[in-house]
mmCIF file of C-alpha atoms and ligand atoms in Angstrom:
data_model
loop_
_atom_site.group_PDB
_atom_site.id
_atom_site.type_symbol
_atom_site.label_atom_id
_atom_site.label_comp_id
_atom_site.label_asym_id
_atom_site.label_seq_id
_atom_site.Cartn_x
_atom_site.Cartn_y
_atom_site.Cartn_z
ATOM 1 C CA MET A 1 8.344 52.986 95.975
ATOM 2 C CA SER A 2 10.942 55.598 97.322
ATOM 3 C CA GLU A 3 13.755 54.145 99.517
ATOM 4 C CA PRO A 4 15.036 56.374 102.834
ATOM 5 C CA ARG A 5 17.530 58.763 101.549
ATOM 6 C CA ALA A 6 21.052 58.238 102.285
ATOM 7 C CA LYS A 7 21.921 61.144 105.029
ATOM 8 C CA PRO A 8 25.049 61.822 107.212
ATOM 9 C CA SER A 9 22.692 62.004 110.477
ATOM 10 C CA PRO A 10 23.945 60.637 113.900
ATOM 11 C CA PHE A 11 20.773 59.267 114.293
ATOM 12 C CA LEU A 12 20.376 57.395 111.282
ATOM 13 C CA ASN A 13 23.761 55.788 111.612
ATOM 14 C CA ALA A 14 22.899 54.841 115.302
ATOM 15 C CA LEU A 15 19.570 52.959 113.551
ATOM 16 C CA ASP A 16 21.722 51.418 111.121
ATOM 17 C CA GLY A 17 23.788 49.758 114.005
ATOM 18 C CA PHE A 18 26.552 52.167 114.442
ATOM 19 C CA ALA A 19 27.606 53.535 117.835
ATOM 20 C CA GLN A 20 28.148 57.099 117.921
ATOM 21 C CA PRO A 21 30.999 59.104 119.784
ATOM 22 C CA THR A 22 27.979 61.216 121.384
ATOM 23 C CA PRO A 23 24.420 59.691 121.503
ATOM 24 C CA PRO A 24 22.056 61.178 119.053
ATOM 25 C CA LEU A 25 19.052 62.619 120.826
ATOM 26 C CA TRP A 26 15.670 63.402 120.496
ATOM 27 C CA MET A 27 12.290 63.308 122.784
ATOM 28 C CA MET A 28 9.260 62.144 122.436
ATOM 29 C CA ARG A 29 6.492 64.255 122.495
ATOM 30 C CA GLN A 30 9.038 67.052 122.104
ATOM 31 C CA ALA A 31 6.566 69.247 119.985
ATOM 32 C CA GLY A 32 4.293 70.228 122.748
ATOM 33 C CA ARG A 33 2.873 72.085 125.444
ATOM 34 C CA TYR A 34 6.046 72.800 127.634
ATOM 35 C CA LEU A 35 6.996 75.125 124.482
ATOM 36 C CA PRO A 36 5.648 78.618 124.706
ATOM 37 C CA GLU A 37 5.916 78.772 120.718
ATOM 38 C CA TYR A 38 3.624 75.701 120.818
ATOM 39 C CA ARG A 39 1.038 76.964 122.931
ATOM 40 C CA GLU A 40 0.885 80.216 120.787
ATOM 41 C CA VAL A 41 0.444 78.078 117.512
ATOM 42 C CA ARG A 42 -1.834 75.800 119.468
ATOM 43 C CA ALA A 43 -3.954 78.641 120.303
ATOM 44 C CA LYS A 44 -4.072 80.070 117.073
ATOM 45 C CA ALA A 45 -5.222 76.568 115.632
ATOM 46 C CA GLY A 46 -7.726 76.235 117.978
ATOM 47 C CA ASP A 47 -8.694 72.518 117.972
ATOM 48 C CA PHE A 48 -6.053 69.821 118.414
ATOM 49 C CA LEU A 49 -6.612 67.943 115.266
ATOM 50 C CA THR A 50 -7.095 71.186 113.209
ATOM 51 C CA LEU A 51 -3.061 71.553 114.004
ATOM 52 C CA CYS A 52 -2.228 68.205 113.009
ATOM 53 C CA TYR A 53 -4.847 68.568 109.760
ATOM 54 C CA THR A 54 -3.067 71.858 108.637
ATOM 55 C CA PRO A 55 0.365 71.320 107.041
ATOM 56 C CA GLU A 56 2.078 74.606 107.204
ATOM 57 C CA LEU A 57 1.150 75.001 111.032
ATOM 58 C CA ALA A 58 1.820 71.058 111.609
ATOM 59 C CA ALA A 59 5.318 71.469 110.329
ATOM 60 C CA GLU A 60 5.920 74.654 112.103
ATOM 61 C CA VAL A 61 5.525 72.938 115.393
ATOM 62 C CA THR A 62 7.398 69.822 114.302
ATOM 63 C CA LEU A 63 10.667 72.366 113.901
ATOM 64 C CA GLN A 64 10.422 74.443 116.679
ATOM 65 C CA PRO A 65 11.911 71.792 119.037
ATOM 66 C CA ILE A 66 14.722 71.668 116.441
ATOM 67 C CA ARG A 67 15.111 75.413 115.882
ATOM 68 C CA ARG A 68 15.253 75.957 119.834
ATOM 69 C CA PHE A 69 17.453 72.512 120.874
ATOM 70 C CA GLY A 70 19.201 71.261 117.778
ATOM 71 C CA PHE A 71 17.854 67.935 118.239
ATOM 72 C CA ASP A 72 19.293 65.022 115.777
ATOM 73 C CA ALA A 73 15.486 64.068 114.559
ATOM 74 C CA ALA A 74 12.348 65.781 114.467
ATOM 75 C CA ILE A 75 9.244 63.589 114.750
ATOM 76 C CA ILE A 76 6.213 64.961 112.370
ATOM 77 C CA PHE A 77 3.048 66.443 114.625
ATOM 78 C CA SER A 78 0.404 64.471 114.267
ATOM 79 C CA ASP A 79 -1.194 61.437 116.904
ATOM 80 C CA ILE A 80 -1.917 57.935 116.888
ATOM 81 C CA LEU A 81 -5.457 58.618 116.681
ATOM 82 C CA VAL A 82 -5.434 60.103 113.079
ATOM 83 C CA VAL A 83 -5.387 56.560 111.887
ATOM 84 C CA PRO A 84 -9.016 55.802 113.621
ATOM 85 C CA HIS A 85 -9.880 59.100 112.862
ATOM 86 C CA ALA A 86 -9.241 58.077 108.916
ATOM 87 C CA LEU A 87 -10.685 54.855 109.253
ATOM 88 C CA GLY A 88 -14.031 56.889 110.077
ATOM 89 C CA MET A 89 -14.221 57.146 113.775
ATOM 90 C CA ASN A 90 -15.448 60.457 115.315
ATOM 91 C CA VAL A 91 -12.131 61.450 117.225
ATOM 92 C CA ARG A 92 -12.458 64.896 119.405
ATOM 93 C CA PHE A 93 -10.031 66.073 122.071
ATOM 94 C CA GLU A 94 -11.343 67.869 124.513
ATOM 95 C CA ALA A 95 -9.089 70.291 126.398
ATOM 96 C CA GLY A 96 -7.677 68.943 129.943
ATOM 97 C CA GLU A 97 -9.333 65.671 129.248
ATOM 98 C CA GLY A 98 -7.465 63.615 126.577
ATOM 99 C CA PRO A 99 -9.043 62.026 123.445
ATOM 100 C CA ARG A 100 -12.956 61.024 123.279
ATOM 101 C CA LEU A 101 -13.800 58.315 120.427
ATOM 102 C CA ASP A 102 -17.082 56.824 119.646
ATOM 103 C CA PRO A 103 -16.354 53.258 120.593
ATOM 104 C CA VAL A 104 -16.471 50.016 118.656
ATOM 105 C CA THR A 105 -17.815 47.535 120.599
ATOM 106 C CA ASP A 106 -19.137 44.756 118.257
ATOM 107 C CA ARG A 107 -18.870 43.674 114.769
ATOM 108 C CA ALA A 108 -21.356 46.239 113.770
ATOM 109 C CA GLY A 109 -19.159 48.875 114.998
ATOM 110 C CA LEU A 110 -16.205 47.183 113.342
ATOM 111 C CA ASP A 111 -18.122 46.916 109.815
ATOM 112 C CA GLY A 112 -19.295 50.601 109.731
ATOM 113 C CA LEU A 113 -15.194 51.522 109.935
ATOM 114 C CA ARG A 114 -13.594 52.121 106.720
ATOM 115 C CA LYS A 115 -11.072 49.419 104.927
ATOM 116 C CA LEU A 116 -8.720 52.013 103.697
ATOM 117 C CA LEU A 117 -7.713 55.112 105.457
ATOM 118 C CA ASP A 118 -9.669 58.286 103.951
ATOM 119 C CA PRO A 119 -7.352 60.503 101.963
ATOM 120 C CA ALA A 120 -8.665 63.743 103.087
ATOM 121 C CA ARG A 121 -7.550 63.084 106.749
ATOM 122 C CA VAL A 122 -3.946 61.340 106.028
ATOM 123 C CA GLN A 123 -2.937 63.771 102.964
ATOM 124 C CA PRO A 124 -2.330 66.675 105.163
ATOM 125 C CA VAL A 125 0.182 64.344 107.383
ATOM 126 C CA TYR A 126 1.934 63.552 104.526
ATOM 127 C CA GLU A 127 2.017 67.276 102.906
ATOM 128 C CA ALA A 128 3.487 68.304 106.577
ATOM 129 C CA ILE A 129 6.241 65.534 106.128
ATOM 130 C CA SER A 130 7.106 66.672 102.901
ATOM 131 C CA LYS A 131 7.364 70.511 104.222
ATOM 132 C CA VAL A 132 9.341 69.508 107.067
ATOM 133 C CA SER A 133 11.980 67.251 104.866
ATOM 134 C CA GLY A 134 12.452 70.459 102.723
ATOM 135 C CA GLN A 135 13.376 72.337 105.595
ATOM 136 C CA LEU A 136 15.723 69.963 107.744
ATOM 137 C CA GLY A 137 19.472 70.370 107.345
ATOM 138 C CA ARG A 138 21.163 67.005 106.383
ATOM 139 C CA GLU A 139 22.037 66.013 109.705
ATOM 140 C CA THR A 140 18.587 66.095 111.054
ATOM 141 C CA ALA A 141 16.732 62.858 110.270
ATOM 142 C CA LEU A 142 12.741 62.878 110.233
ATOM 143 C CA ILE A 143 10.493 60.559 111.887
ATOM 144 C CA GLY A 144 7.314 59.273 110.786
ATOM 145 C CA PHE A 145 5.190 57.204 113.177
ATOM 146 C CA CYS A 146 1.753 55.381 114.058
ATOM 147 C CA GLY A 147 0.324 53.643 117.382
ATOM 148 C CA ALA A 148 0.672 50.087 117.423
ATOM 149 C CA PRO A 149 -2.437 48.257 116.942
ATOM 150 C CA TRP A 150 -2.867 46.917 120.105
ATOM 151 C CA THR A 151 -2.698 50.725 121.816
ATOM 152 C CA VAL A 152 -4.519 52.452 119.080
ATOM 153 C CA ALA A 153 -7.336 49.272 119.650
ATOM 154 C CA THR A 154 -7.536 50.535 123.174
ATOM 155 C CA TYR A 155 -8.924 53.964 122.524
ATOM 156 C CA MET A 156 -10.881 52.631 120.019
ATOM 157 C CA ILE A 157 -12.673 50.144 121.843
ATOM 158 C CA ALA A 158 -12.760 52.238 125.343
ATOM 159 C CA GLY A 159 -13.676 55.084 123.304
ATOM 160 C CA ARG A 160 -11.043 57.132 125.845
ATOM 161 C CA GLY A 161 -8.020 56.809 127.509
ATOM 162 C CA THR A 162 -8.252 54.165 130.491
ATOM 163 C CA ASP A 163 -6.146 53.031 133.505
ATOM 164 C CA ASP A 164 -5.661 49.536 133.088
ATOM 165 C CA GLN A 165 -7.143 49.402 129.232
ATOM 166 C CA ALA A 166 -9.703 46.792 130.484
ATOM 167 C CA PRO A 167 -12.590 47.305 127.846
ATOM 168 C CA ALA A 168 -9.730 46.030 125.229
ATOM 169 C CA ARG A 169 -8.350 43.494 127.462
ATOM 170 C CA MET A 170 -12.195 42.161 127.922
ATOM 171 C CA MET A 171 -12.976 42.461 123.989
ATOM 172 C CA ALA A 172 -9.587 40.299 123.294
ATOM 173 C CA LEU A 173 -10.645 37.667 126.058
ATOM 174 C CA ARG A 174 -14.364 37.395 125.078
ATOM 175 C CA ASP A 175 -14.568 37.832 121.499
ATOM 176 C CA PRO A 176 -11.056 37.059 120.005
ATOM 177 C CA GLY A 177 -12.387 36.630 116.576
ATOM 178 C CA LEU A 178 -13.595 39.963 116.768
ATOM 179 C CA PHE A 179 -10.514 41.677 118.396
ATOM 180 C CA GLU A 180 -8.428 39.951 115.673
ATOM 181 C CA ALA A 181 -10.600 41.270 113.007
ATOM 182 C CA LEU A 182 -9.979 44.913 114.290
ATOM 183 C CA ILE A 183 -6.252 44.206 114.806
ATOM 184 C CA ASP A 184 -6.035 43.106 111.213
ATOM 185 C CA ARG A 185 -7.759 46.439 110.274
ATOM 186 C CA LEU A 186 -4.935 48.194 112.175
ATOM 187 C CA VAL A 187 -2.192 46.324 110.686
ATOM 188 C CA GLU A 188 -3.211 47.034 107.203
ATOM 189 C CA ALA A 189 -3.727 50.681 107.985
ATOM 190 C CA SER A 190 -0.650 51.139 109.509
ATOM 191 C CA ILE A 191 1.685 49.695 106.984
ATOM 192 C CA ARG A 192 -0.070 52.102 104.646
ATOM 193 C CA HIS A 193 0.289 54.976 106.526
ATOM 194 C CA LEU A 194 3.938 54.277 107.655
ATOM 195 C CA GLY A 195 4.514 53.812 103.833
ATOM 196 C CA ALA A 196 2.988 56.791 102.802
ATOM 197 C CA GLN A 197 5.019 58.738 105.501
ATOM 198 C CA ILE A 198 7.982 57.057 104.049
ATOM 199 C CA ASP A 199 7.308 58.410 100.186
ATOM 200 C CA ALA A 200 6.575 61.702 101.580
ATOM 201 C CA GLY A 201 9.809 62.103 103.361
ATOM 202 C CA ALA A 202 10.277 60.277 106.638
ATOM 203 C CA ASP A 203 13.659 58.874 107.105
ATOM 204 C CA ALA A 204 12.537 56.244 109.687
ATOM 205 C CA VAL A 205 9.555 55.201 111.749
ATOM 206 C CA GLN A 206 8.637 54.737 115.473
ATOM 207 C CA ILE A 207 5.670 52.505 116.532
ATOM 208 C CA PHE A 208 4.178 53.681 120.026
ATOM 209 C CA ASP A 209 3.144 50.706 121.909
ATOM 210 C CA THR A 210 2.124 52.819 125.087
ATOM 211 C CA TRP A 211 0.080 50.057 126.596
ATOM 212 C CA ALA A 212 1.931 46.931 125.706
ATOM 213 C CA GLY A 213 2.648 46.316 129.584
ATOM 214 C CA VAL A 214 -0.655 45.374 130.525
ATOM 215 C CA LEU A 215 -1.113 42.226 128.631
ATOM 216 C CA ASP A 216 0.274 38.851 129.678
ATOM 217 C CA PRO A 217 2.734 36.741 128.255
ATOM 218 C CA GLU A 218 0.557 34.839 125.858
ATOM 219 C CA GLN A 219 -2.063 38.008 124.852
ATOM 220 C CA PHE A 220 1.819 40.036 124.397
ATOM 221 C CA ASP A 221 2.545 37.502 121.813
ATOM 222 C CA ARG A 222 -0.683 37.300 120.045
ATOM 223 C CA TRP A 223 -1.605 41.110 120.034
ATOM 224 C CA CYS A 224 1.632 43.150 120.308
ATOM 225 C CA VAL A 225 4.625 40.723 118.612
ATOM 226 C CA HIS A 226 2.570 39.040 115.921
ATOM 227 C CA PRO A 227 1.055 42.205 114.548
ATOM 228 C CA LEU A 228 4.011 44.024 114.906
ATOM 229 C CA ARG A 229 5.944 41.480 112.988
ATOM 230 C CA ARG A 230 3.215 41.535 110.265
ATOM 231 C CA ILE A 231 3.780 45.657 110.095
ATOM 232 C CA VAL A 232 7.488 45.044 109.824
ATOM 233 C CA SER A 233 7.300 42.474 106.716
ATOM 234 C CA GLY A 234 4.362 44.577 105.276
ATOM 235 C CA LEU A 235 6.206 47.535 105.471
ATOM 236 C CA ARG A 236 9.394 46.042 103.941
ATOM 237 C CA ALA A 237 7.842 44.611 101.061
ATOM 238 C CA THR A 238 6.914 48.038 99.683
ATOM 239 C CA HIS A 239 10.094 49.899 101.331
ATOM 240 C CA ARG A 240 12.800 47.560 101.680
ATOM 241 C CA ASN A 241 15.035 49.820 103.785
ATOM 242 C CA ALA A 242 12.503 50.930 105.923
ATOM 243 C CA ARG A 243 14.358 51.815 109.326
ATOM 244 C CA ILE A 244 11.771 51.031 112.328
ATOM 245 C CA ILE A 245 11.746 51.845 115.883
ATOM 246 C CA ALA A 246 9.102 50.150 118.041
ATOM 247 C CA PHE A 247 8.500 51.651 121.424
ATOM 248 C CA PRO A 248 6.886 48.978 123.783
ATOM 249 C CA LYS A 249 6.440 50.775 126.892
ATOM 250 C CA GLY A 250 6.149 48.578 129.943
ATOM 251 C CA ALA A 251 7.451 45.274 128.127
ATOM 252 C CA SER A 252 9.542 43.209 130.162
ATOM 253 C CA LEU A 253 13.114 42.077 129.098
ATOM 254 C CA GLU A 254 11.743 38.743 127.814
ATOM 255 C CA ALA A 255 8.937 40.383 125.767
ATOM 256 C CA LEU A 256 11.805 43.259 124.256
ATOM 257 C CA GLU A 257 13.818 40.061 123.298
ATOM 258 C CA GLY A 258 10.968 38.798 121.444
ATOM 259 C CA LEU A 259 10.434 42.073 119.666
ATOM 260 C CA ALA A 260 14.404 42.298 118.944
ATOM 261 C CA ALA A 261 13.915 39.567 116.546
ATOM 262 C CA LEU A 262 11.735 40.849 114.131
ATOM 263 C CA LYS A 263 14.818 42.652 112.652
ATOM 264 C CA LEU A 264 13.759 46.080 113.674
ATOM 265 C CA ASN A 265 16.168 48.662 113.879
ATOM 266 C CA ALA A 266 15.787 50.082 117.261
ATOM 267 C CA LEU A 267 13.528 49.276 120.612
ATOM 268 C CA GLY A 268 12.326 52.109 122.611
ATOM 269 C CA LEU A 269 12.959 51.602 126.119
ATOM 270 C CA ASP A 270 11.015 53.189 129.229
ATOM 271 C CA TRP A 271 12.778 54.105 132.669
ATOM 272 C CA THR A 272 11.686 51.012 134.601
ATOM 273 C CA VAL A 273 13.935 48.731 132.201
ATOM 274 C CA ASP A 274 17.654 47.491 133.706
ATOM 275 C CA ARG A 275 20.091 48.877 131.321
ATOM 276 C CA ALA A 276 23.054 46.790 131.920
ATOM 277 C CA ALA A 277 20.555 43.927 131.040
ATOM 278 C CA ALA A 278 19.033 45.570 128.197
ATOM 279 C CA LYS A 279 22.639 46.131 126.443
ATOM 280 C CA ALA A 280 23.677 42.423 126.946
ATOM 281 C CA ARG A 281 20.491 40.912 125.603
ATOM 282 C CA LEU A 282 19.573 43.082 122.926
ATOM 283 C CA GLY A 283 22.623 45.566 122.162
ATOM 284 C CA ASP A 284 23.780 43.323 119.449
ATOM 285 C CA LYS A 285 20.453 42.730 117.736
ATOM 286 C CA VAL A 286 19.079 46.509 117.944
ATOM 287 C CA ALA A 287 19.871 50.270 118.450
ATOM 288 C CA LEU A 288 18.353 50.944 121.831
ATOM 289 C CA GLN A 289 16.765 54.302 122.408
ATOM 290 C CA GLY A 290 15.705 56.074 125.766
ATOM 291 C CA ASN A 291 15.427 55.826 128.550
ATOM 292 C CA LEU A 292 15.667 58.969 131.442
ATOM 293 C CA ASP A 293 12.481 58.891 133.505
ATOM 294 C CA PRO A 294 10.566 62.292 132.173
ATOM 295 C CA LEU A 295 9.790 62.980 135.917
ATOM 296 C CA ARG A 296 13.891 63.246 136.205
ATOM 297 C CA LEU A 297 13.928 65.818 133.534
ATOM 298 C CA ILE A 298 11.289 68.165 135.681
ATOM 299 C CA ALA A 299 13.036 67.446 138.738
ATOM 300 C CA GLY A 300 16.434 68.789 137.445
ATOM 301 C CA GLY A 301 19.181 69.066 140.009
ATOM 302 C CA PRO A 302 21.920 66.728 140.616
ATOM 303 C CA GLN A 303 20.216 63.564 140.193
ATOM 304 C CA LEU A 304 19.502 64.941 136.732
ATOM 305 C CA ASP A 305 22.749 65.190 135.906
ATOM 306 C CA GLU A 306 24.061 62.010 137.205
ATOM 307 C CA GLU A 307 21.400 59.870 135.567
ATOM 308 C CA ILE A 308 22.123 61.416 132.108
ATOM 309 C CA LEU A 309 26.060 60.298 132.875
ATOM 310 C CA ASN A 310 24.697 56.908 134.012
ATOM 311 C CA ILE A 311 22.625 56.326 130.804
ATOM 312 C CA ARG A 312 25.433 57.338 128.465
ATOM 313 C CA LYS A 313 28.040 55.032 130.797
ATOM 314 C CA ASP A 314 25.589 52.028 130.447
ATOM 315 C CA PHE A 315 24.791 52.044 126.622
ATOM 316 C CA GLU A 316 28.512 53.127 125.546
ATOM 317 C CA GLY A 317 29.735 51.257 122.443
ATOM 318 C CA ALA A 318 26.379 49.995 121.954
ATOM 319 C CA PRO A 319 24.679 52.235 119.138
ATOM 320 C CA HIS A 320 22.228 54.127 121.479
ATOM 321 C CA ILE A 321 19.844 56.994 120.891
ATOM 322 C CA PHE A 322 19.232 59.297 123.783
ATOM 323 C CA ASN A 323 15.670 59.767 124.656
ATOM 324 C CA LEU A 324 13.332 59.811 127.712
ATOM 325 C CA GLY A 325 11.417 56.931 128.703
ATOM 326 C CA HIS A 326 8.158 58.534 127.793
ATOM 327 C CA GLY A 327 7.080 61.707 126.661
ATOM 328 C CA ILE A 328 7.822 64.847 128.145
ATOM 329 C CA LYS A 329 5.537 66.974 130.227
ATOM 330 C CA PRO A 330 4.196 70.389 129.692
ATOM 331 C CA GLU A 331 5.389 71.286 133.058
ATOM 332 C CA THR A 332 9.135 70.727 132.457
ATOM 333 C CA PRO A 333 11.079 73.538 132.425
ATOM 334 C CA ILE A 334 12.958 74.758 129.452
ATOM 335 C CA ALA A 335 16.302 75.237 131.225
ATOM 336 C CA HIS A 336 16.186 71.290 132.229
ATOM 337 C CA VAL A 337 15.808 70.277 128.616
ATOM 338 C CA GLU A 338 19.057 72.917 127.671
ATOM 339 C CA ASN A 339 20.631 71.175 130.237
ATOM 340 C CA LEU A 340 19.963 67.989 128.895
ATOM 341 C CA VAL A 341 20.991 68.594 125.408
ATOM 342 C CA GLU A 342 24.507 70.154 126.931
ATOM 343 C CA LYS A 343 25.071 66.929 129.058
ATOM 344 C CA VAL A 344 24.271 64.273 126.457
ATOM 345 C CA ARG A 345 26.700 65.943 123.916
ATOM 346 C CA GLU A 346 29.440 66.411 126.626
ATOM 347 C CA LYS A 347 32.723 64.547 125.606
ATOM 348 C CA LEU A 348 32.617 61.426 128.281
HETATM 349 O O1 CP3 B 1 6.217 63.285 119.918
HETATM 350 C C1 CP3 B 1 5.915 64.548 119.122
HETATM 351 O O2 CP3 B 1 6.281 65.647 119.349
HETATM 352 C C2 CP3 B 1 4.915 64.175 117.641
HETATM 353 C C3 CP3 B 1 3.355 64.320 118.317
HETATM 354 C C4 CP3 B 1 2.612 63.175 119.132
HETATM 355 C C5 CP3 B 1 1.785 63.675 119.785
HETATM 356 N N1 CP3 B 1 1.285 62.317 120.034
HETATM 357 C C6 CP3 B 1 0.944 65.121 120.089
HETATM 358 C C7 CP3 B 1 0.334 65.159 120.643
HETATM 359 C C8 CP3 B 1 2.973 62.051 119.066
HETATM 360 C C9 CP3 B 1 4.110 60.973 118.253
HETATM 361 C C10 CP3 B 1 1.997 61.517 119.875
HETATM 362 C C11 CP3 B 1 1.588 60.285 120.206
HETATM 363 C C12 CP3 B 1 0.487 59.347 121.084
HETATM 364 N N2 CP3 B 1 -0.955 59.951 120.808
HETATM 365 C C13 CP3 B 1 0.488 58.556 121.716
HETATM 366 C C14 CP3 B 1 1.733 57.267 122.139
HETATM 367 C C15 CP3 B 1 2.848 57.749 122.949
HETATM 368 C C16 CP3 B 1 2.452 58.280 123.980
HETATM 369 O O3 CP3 B 1 2.629 59.694 124.662
HETATM 370 O O4 CP3 B 1 2.385 57.514 125.006
HETATM 371 C C17 CP3 B 1 -0.497 58.557 122.436
HETATM 372 C C18 CP3 B 1 -1.155 57.466 123.490
HETATM 373 C C19 CP3 B 1 -1.562 59.213 122.430
HETATM 374 C C20 CP3 B 1 -2.823 59.749 122.206
HETATM 375 C C21 CP3 B 1 -3.222 61.104 123.034
HETATM 376 N N3 CP3 B 1 -2.876 62.298 122.083
HETATM 377 C C22 CP3 B 1 -3.611 61.400 124.281
HETATM 378 C C23 CP3 B 1 -3.827 59.956 125.276
HETATM 379 C C24 CP3 B 1 -3.801 62.762 124.106
HETATM 380 C C25 CP3 B 1 -4.178 63.386 125.241
HETATM 381 C C26 CP3 B 1 -3.046 63.676 126.234
HETATM 382 C C27 CP3 B 1 -2.235 64.567 126.456
HETATM 383 O O5 CP3 B 1 -0.921 64.627 126.698
HETATM 384 O O6 CP3 B 1 -2.608 65.727 126.178
HETATM 385 C C28 CP3 B 1 -3.171 63.246 123.101
HETATM 386 C C29 CP3 B 1 -3.013 64.511 123.013
HETATM 387 C C30 CP3 B 1 -1.913 65.151 122.248
HETATM 388 N N4 CP3 B 1 -0.906 64.235 120.962
HETATM 389 C C31 CP3 B 1 -1.134 66.411 122.377
HETATM 390 C C32 CP3 B 1 -0.054 66.393 121.801
HETATM 391 C C33 CP3 B 1 0.950 67.791 121.923
HETATM 392 C C34 CP3 B 1 -1.653 67.590 123.645
HETATM 393 C C35 CP3 B 1 -2.852 68.379 122.792
HETATM 394 C C36 CP3 B 1 -2.690 69.716 122.846
HETATM 395 O O7 CP3 B 1 -1.618 70.352 122.519
HETATM 396 O O8 CP3 B 1 -3.693 70.056 123.333
#
């Protein structure tokens, strides 16, 4: 198996534990609807999944924000729901409504899923990665990703996004055996999917645990920490130097400390985290990625400039990757992103 390439990239240097003179910068959901050039390609593709599965188009929209803003990392254009789709689930994206899946609610539903990812549904992702990888300068890293098993399971069980992830939380409590079997399936699929993305040219991988914040500490340990530990060790068994970022949105500082012990390269922080406390408790164990509130980027003005400066100062001296605390929203003005890029790269 191939190892990550050595690159003189500020983003990879930060992941390797070295504080950079100015923090490397990328944004979650940086390829997306706030960009007119994305909306154009998206309209041409018609369907969201068609865009994900057409390597030329997925590569093109991955590169758009790099061309426009010169971010330090590109993230491959795909979705966390590609994994359930490749396990045989029916996944649709309805305009303005978000994802719809035929939910898994019982053992028969789980037994009906594939054991391994359908190559026809994941190969285009790997092809898009190798296309992008060949077109990026050496200073720009490429990120592959998947959803964390817990977050992906919430969509598989509810069949859609929910406000409180109650269907998945109920299954985990009422039928932990069934829930565990589903999580196991996702752990195995995630290890394979991330490994294949690294083989195709991804320099690092991020695991999105968007709904980590709704679990109590016992359930968090069982369904977030433990599966993540298995993914980290499974991936590093085949890809010894795999660089891994986890983004457990909504996790408490105690929960983040538990995750830092897994020897991740970085932890993504949302905007609710106390930065000074995070730096003190985590900064010598992992790089810290974040944590601008995406609404601040929409609002703009002096509060934005001040917060950018505060984030930089709070993490100064630690390996820090500047990012948002969650994905950029479609209504974000492009001028505000341009301002962000400028301010993040200014000398302090
Ligand atoms: O970050 C990037 O630019 C890479 C691409 C990426 C997408 N989704 C593209 C996308 C990534 C990393 C994701 C991750 C993802 N997908 C997550 C975890 C991160 C997070 O934002 O919480 C989740 C929960 C999903 C599932 C998903 N995909 C939902 C709930 C939706 C609908 C809501 C929405 O934002 O529209 C999607 C659709 C989706 N995934 C879009 C994009 C650009 C919008 C679809 C469109 O263009 O019509």
